[in-house]
Amino acid sequence: MEPGFCTGTPCAATEAGGGVRAIDLFAGAGGFSTGARMAGVNVVWAANHWPVAVETHAANHPETAHACQDLHQADWSRVPAHDILLASPCCQGHSKAPGKAANNPQHDASRSTAWAVVSALEYHRPSFGVVENVREFMDWNLFPAWRLALQALGYQISPHVVDAADFGVPQHRERLFIVLSRSDRPLMLNLPRRQYVTAASVIDFSAGNWTPIEKPGRAAATLSRIANGRRAHGDRFPTAYYGNEAGGRSIDRPIGTITTRDRWAVVDGDRMRMLRADECRAAMGFPAEYQLPKQHRTAVHLLGNAVCPPVARDIITAIQGAA
């Protein structure tokens, strides 16, 4: 799919939807859209600059009109009217990863994607918006200016920092959700706290490509993490390949954050393997039937960038209840 290519007719999508309508900016794999659908909301338009992401979203949301383009250049007059704007601007320039500092052109450009939210809201003025990002988004040097621009458009701003595990997702994943509302005061949501779902519920110990733990070339740091994990959790547990974890995690608690490249290995006795894409999908809270690219690396990249659908579902449901 070429950049700028649009599938579906916006007006037709709007007329067919009915009920509460949303658009999804920087839609990626479709976690926000899937959560909106769970909440009974019709996603009438979705956009992303990466053709693979648009194709994946379209395969799972065929009723939605799609655009593959740089949203800095969007013509918002061609986007259907909607009640809720959903957006996940690029987070790489705000995260703790190297390159966050200013004067890194790639990360400066990624931070600028948040301004597409302002231009979309300025044109359409929907009643609500939800912007998802890492919590460091609020430390952005231009965040005060971004907030003032939204307030100038008549939006109240209510930040909510949540952990996906509290929404029944089998993963600890802390993210910022900024709720925007055209209301007299900021909309503080009363969000449910659901029972934790364990890593054991998403790991299939009977499947996958296992390799011996003790094999030539295995990194000493990996062996050290596994030894620490065994002492703490026994013979079965997930362990991180990178990050600040020195051991493993109990399979009786949610797994750690799913990232855009393989991070979690599963240890089972004297063998180990990386998490499969379908296990990452389950750990993100996507339905089992959700279609992903066949290439493992691409699927994991999409999932690691996604919004967890159950989190989006509960936030959007709470907004509708408070409206």
Coordinates of C-alpha atoms in Angstrom, one line a residue:
M1 CA 0.0 0.0 0.0
E2 CA 1.5 3.3 -1.0
P3 CA 1.6 6.2 1.5
G4 CA -1.4 8.5 1.0
F5 CA -3.5 5.6 -0.2
C6 CA -7.0 5.6 1.3
T7 CA -9.4 2.7 1.5
G8 CA -13.1 3.1 2.1
T9 CA -15.3 6.1 1.6
P10 CA -15.5 8.3 4.7
C11 CA -19.1 9.4 4.2
A12 CA -20.2 5.9 3.6
A13 CA -18.4 4.7 6.7
T14 CA -20.1 7.5 8.7
E15 CA -23.5 6.7 7.5
A16 CA -23.1 3.0 8.0
G17 CA -21.8 3.3 11.6
G18 CA -24.5 5.0 13.6
G19 CA -24.2 5.4 17.3
V20 CA -21.1 6.8 18.9
R21 CA -18.3 7.3 16.4
A22 CA -14.6 7.5 16.8
I23 CA -11.5 8.0 14.6
D24 CA -8.1 6.5 15.4
L25 CA -4.9 8.4 14.7
F26 CA -1.6 6.5 14.6
A27 CA -3.7 3.4 14.7
G28 CA -0.9 0.9 14.5
A29 CA -2.0 -2.7 15.1
G30 CA -5.5 -1.5 16.2
G31 CA -5.5 -1.8 19.9
F32 CA -7.4 1.5 20.4
S33 CA -9.9 0.6 17.7
T34 CA -10.4 -2.9 19.1
G35 CA -11.0 -1.5 22.6
A36 CA -13.5 1.0 21.2
R37 CA -15.4 -1.8 19.4
M38 CA -15.5 -3.7 22.7
A39 CA -17.0 -0.5 24.2
G40 CA -19.7 -0.4 21.5
V41 CA -18.1 2.5 19.6
N42 CA -17.9 2.5 15.8
V43 CA -14.4 3.4 14.5
V44 CA -15.2 5.2 11.2
W45 CA -11.7 6.2 10.2
A46 CA -8.2 5.1 11.1
A47 CA -4.8 6.3 9.8
N48 CA -1.1 5.4 10.1
H49 CA 2.0 6.2 8.0
W50 CA 3.2 2.5 7.8
P51 CA 1.5 0.4 5.1
V52 CA 1.9 -2.8 7.1
A53 CA 0.1 -1.3 10.1
V54 CA -2.7 0.0 7.8
E55 CA -3.0 -3.4 6.2
T56 CA -3.1 -5.2 9.6
H57 CA -5.7 -2.7 10.9
A58 CA -7.9 -3.1 7.8
A59 CA -7.8 -6.9 8.0
N60 CA -9.2 -6.7 11.5
H61 CA -11.5 -3.7 11.0
P62 CA -12.8 -3.9 7.5
E63 CA -15.8 -1.7 8.3
T64 CA -13.4 1.3 8.9
A65 CA -12.2 3.7 6.3
H66 CA -8.3 3.8 6.2
A67 CA -5.7 6.3 5.3
C68 CA -2.0 5.6 4.9
Q69 CA -0.3 8.9 5.3
D70 CA 1.8 11.3 7.3
L71 CA -0.8 12.9 9.6
H72 CA 1.1 16.2 9.6
Q73 CA -0.3 16.5 6.0
A74 CA -3.8 15.3 6.7
D75 CA -6.8 17.0 5.1
W76 CA -9.2 16.8 8.0
S77 CA -12.1 17.9 5.8
R78 CA -11.9 14.4 4.3
V79 CA -12.2 12.7 7.7
P80 CA -15.7 11.6 8.9
A81 CA -17.4 13.5 11.7
H82 CA -16.9 11.8 15.0
D83 CA -17.7 12.0 18.7
I84 CA -14.3 10.7 20.1
L85 CA -10.8 11.2 18.8
L86 CA -8.4 8.4 19.7
A87 CA -4.7 9.0 19.2
S88 CA -1.4 7.4 20.0
P89 CA 1.3 9.8 18.8
C90 CA 4.9 8.4 18.6
C91 CA 6.3 7.6 22.0
Q92 CA 9.9 6.9 21.1
G93 CA 11.0 10.5 21.5
H94 CA 9.6 10.6 25.1
S95 CA 10.6 7.2 26.4
K96 CA 13.6 6.4 28.5
A97 CA 15.4 4.9 25.5
P98 CA 18.6 6.5 24.3
G99 CA 18.1 9.4 22.0
K100 CA 15.3 11.1 24.0
A101 CA 17.2 14.3 24.2
A102 CA 16.6 17.2 21.9
N103 CA 18.6 17.7 18.7
N104 CA 18.2 14.1 17.8
P105 CA 16.3 14.6 14.5
Q106 CA 14.5 11.2 14.6
H107 CA 13.1 11.8 18.1
D108 CA 12.4 15.5 17.6
A109 CA 10.3 14.4 14.6
S110 CA 8.5 11.7 16.5
R111 CA 7.6 14.2 19.3
S112 CA 6.1 16.5 16.7
T113 CA 3.4 14.0 15.8
A114 CA 1.4 15.1 18.9
W115 CA 0.5 18.3 17.0
A116 CA -1.6 16.3 14.5
V117 CA -4.0 15.8 17.4
V118 CA -4.4 19.5 17.8
S119 CA -5.0 20.1 14.1
A120 CA -7.6 17.3 14.0
L121 CA -9.4 18.6 17.1
E122 CA -9.3 22.2 15.8
Y123 CA -11.2 21.1 12.6
H124 CA -13.7 18.6 14.0
R125 CA -14.2 19.7 17.7
P126 CA -15.4 16.3 18.9
S127 CA -16.8 16.1 22.4
F128 CA -14.0 13.9 23.6
G129 CA -10.5 12.8 22.9
V130 CA -8.1 10.2 24.4
V131 CA -4.4 10.5 23.8
E132 CA -2.2 7.6 24.8
N133 CA 1.6 7.7 25.4
V134 CA 4.3 6.9 27.9
R135 CA 4.1 8.9 31.1
E136 CA 7.3 10.9 30.1
F137 CA 5.1 12.6 27.5
M138 CA 4.2 15.1 30.2
D139 CA 7.9 15.9 30.6
W140 CA 8.2 17.0 27.0
N141 CA 9.6 20.6 26.8
L142 CA 6.6 21.5 24.5
F143 CA 4.0 19.8 26.6
P144 CA 2.9 23.1 28.2
A145 CA 2.4 24.7 24.8
W146 CA 0.6 21.6 23.5
R147 CA -1.7 21.7 26.6
L148 CA -2.4 25.4 26.1
A149 CA -3.3 24.8 22.4
L150 CA -5.9 22.2 23.5
Q151 CA -7.3 24.5 26.2
A152 CA -7.6 27.3 23.6
L153 CA -9.8 24.9 21.6
G154 CA -12.1 24.5 24.7
Y155 CA -10.8 21.1 26.0
Q156 CA -10.3 20.2 29.6
I157 CA -7.3 17.9 30.2
S158 CA -7.3 15.0 32.6
P159 CA -4.2 12.8 32.7
H160 CA -4.6 9.2 33.9
V161 CA -1.5 7.0 34.4
V162 CA -2.6 3.3 34.5
D163 CA -1.2 -0.2 34.5
A164 CA -2.7 -2.6 32.0
A165 CA -2.5 -5.4 34.6
D166 CA -5.2 -3.6 36.6
F167 CA -7.6 -4.0 33.6
G168 CA -7.3 -7.8 33.4
V169 CA -4.4 -7.7 30.9
P170 CA -1.7 -10.4 31.6
Q171 CA 1.0 -7.8 31.4
H172 CA 2.4 -4.9 33.6
R173 CA 2.4 -2.0 31.2
E174 CA 2.2 1.5 32.6
R175 CA 0.9 4.1 30.2
L176 CA -0.5 7.7 30.2
F177 CA -4.0 8.3 28.9
I178 CA -5.0 11.9 28.6
V179 CA -8.7 12.4 28.5
L180 CA -9.9 15.5 26.7
S181 CA -13.4 16.8 27.1
R182 CA -15.4 19.9 26.1
S183 CA -16.8 20.2 29.6
D184 CA -16.8 22.7 32.5
R185 CA -14.1 20.8 34.4
P186 CA -11.6 18.0 33.7
L187 CA -13.2 14.5 33.4
M188 CA -11.6 12.3 36.1
L189 CA -12.7 8.8 35.3
N190 CA -13.8 6.2 37.8
L191 CA -12.0 3.2 36.3
P192 CA -12.6 -0.4 37.4
R193 CA -9.8 -2.5 38.9
R194 CA -10.0 -6.0 37.5
Q195 CA -8.4 -9.2 38.8
Y196 CA -4.8 -9.9 37.7
V197 CA -4.4 -12.4 34.9
T198 CA -1.2 -14.5 35.1
A199 CA 1.6 -15.0 32.6
A200 CA 0.8 -18.8 32.8
S201 CA -2.5 -18.1 31.0
V202 CA -0.7 -16.9 27.9
I203 CA 2.3 -19.3 27.7
D204 CA 1.9 -22.6 25.9
F205 CA 4.6 -24.9 27.2
S206 CA 3.7 -27.5 24.7
A207 CA 4.6 -25.3 21.6
G208 CA 7.4 -23.3 20.2
N209 CA 11.0 -23.8 19.2
W210 CA 12.9 -24.7 22.3
T211 CA 16.7 -24.8 22.7
P212 CA 18.9 -26.2 25.5
I213 CA 19.8 -23.6 28.1
E214 CA 23.3 -25.0 28.3
K215 CA 24.7 -24.7 24.8
P216 CA 27.8 -23.2 23.3
G217 CA 27.7 -19.5 22.9
R218 CA 24.9 -18.8 25.5
A219 CA 25.7 -15.4 27.0
A220 CA 26.9 -15.4 30.6
A221 CA 24.4 -12.7 31.5
T222 CA 21.6 -14.9 30.2
L223 CA 22.8 -17.8 32.3
S224 CA 23.0 -15.6 35.3
R225 CA 19.5 -14.3 34.9
I226 CA 18.2 -17.9 34.5
A227 CA 20.1 -19.0 37.6
N228 CA 18.6 -16.1 39.6
G229 CA 15.1 -16.9 38.2
R230 CA 15.4 -20.6 39.2
R231 CA 16.3 -19.7 42.7
A232 CA 13.2 -17.4 43.0
H233 CA 10.6 -19.2 40.9
G234 CA 11.6 -22.8 40.3
D235 CA 11.9 -24.5 36.8
R236 CA 9.2 -22.5 34.9
F237 CA 9.2 -18.8 34.5
P238 CA 9.6 -15.9 32.0
T239 CA 12.8 -13.9 32.0
A240 CA 13.8 -10.7 30.2
Y241 CA 16.6 -10.7 27.7
Y242 CA 17.2 -7.0 28.2
G243 CA 16.2 -4.3 30.6
N244 CA 16.8 -3.9 34.3
E245 CA 15.6 -7.3 35.5
A246 CA 18.3 -9.5 36.9
G247 CA 16.2 -12.7 37.2
G248 CA 12.8 -13.8 36.2
R249 CA 9.1 -13.4 37.1
S250 CA 6.7 -15.9 38.5
I251 CA 4.3 -17.3 36.0
D252 CA 1.6 -16.7 38.6
R253 CA 1.7 -12.9 38.1
P254 CA 1.4 -10.8 34.9
I255 CA 4.4 -10.7 32.6
G256 CA 6.4 -7.5 32.1
T257 CA 6.0 -5.0 29.3
I258 CA 5.8 -6.3 25.8
T259 CA 8.2 -4.2 23.6
T260 CA 8.7 -3.8 19.9
R261 CA 11.4 -6.4 19.7
D262 CA 11.7 -9.8 21.4
R263 CA 12.2 -9.3 25.1
W264 CA 10.8 -12.2 27.0
A265 CA 12.2 -15.7 27.1
V266 CA 10.4 -18.6 28.7
V267 CA 12.4 -21.1 30.8
D268 CA 11.1 -24.7 31.3
G269 CA 13.5 -26.9 33.1
D270 CA 16.7 -27.3 30.9
R271 CA 15.2 -25.6 27.8
M272 CA 14.1 -22.1 26.8
R273 CA 12.6 -20.1 24.0
M274 CA 11.4 -16.6 23.2
L275 CA 7.7 -15.7 23.5
R276 CA 5.8 -16.5 20.3
A277 CA 3.8 -13.7 18.5
D278 CA 0.5 -15.3 19.5
E279 CA 1.6 -15.3 23.1
C280 CA 2.6 -11.6 22.8
R281 CA -0.9 -11.0 21.3
A282 CA -2.5 -12.6 24.3
A283 CA -0.3 -10.7 26.7
M284 CA -1.4 -7.5 25.1
G285 CA -5.1 -8.4 25.6
F286 CA -6.0 -8.8 21.9
P287 CA -8.6 -11.5 20.9
A288 CA -7.1 -14.8 19.9
E289 CA -8.6 -14.5 16.4
Y290 CA -6.9 -11.1 15.8
Q291 CA -4.9 -11.3 12.5
L292 CA -1.2 -10.4 12.6
P293 CA 1.5 -10.3 9.9
K294 CA 3.0 -13.7 9.3
Q295 CA 6.6 -12.5 9.9
H296 CA 7.3 -12.8 13.7
R297 CA 9.5 -9.7 13.9
T298 CA 6.9 -7.5 12.3
A299 CA 4.0 -8.9 14.4
V300 CA 6.0 -8.3 17.6
H301 CA 6.9 -4.7 16.5
L302 CA 3.3 -3.9 15.9
L303 CA 2.1 -5.4 19.2
G304 CA 4.9 -3.7 21.2
N305 CA 3.6 -0.3 19.9
A306 CA -0.1 -1.1 20.5
V307 CA -2.6 0.0 23.0
C308 CA -4.0 -2.8 25.1
P309 CA -7.6 -3.2 24.0
P310 CA -9.1 -4.0 27.4
V311 CA -7.6 -0.7 28.8
A312 CA -9.0 1.3 25.9
R313 CA -12.4 -0.5 26.4
D314 CA -12.7 0.5 30.0
I315 CA -11.5 4.1 29.5
I316 CA -13.9 4.6 26.6
T317 CA -16.8 3.0 28.5
A318 CA -16.0 5.2 31.5
I319 CA -16.1 8.3 29.3
Q320 CA -19.5 7.3 27.9
G321 CA -20.8 6.8 31.4
A322 CA -19.5 10.2 32.6
A323 CA -20.8 12.1 29.6

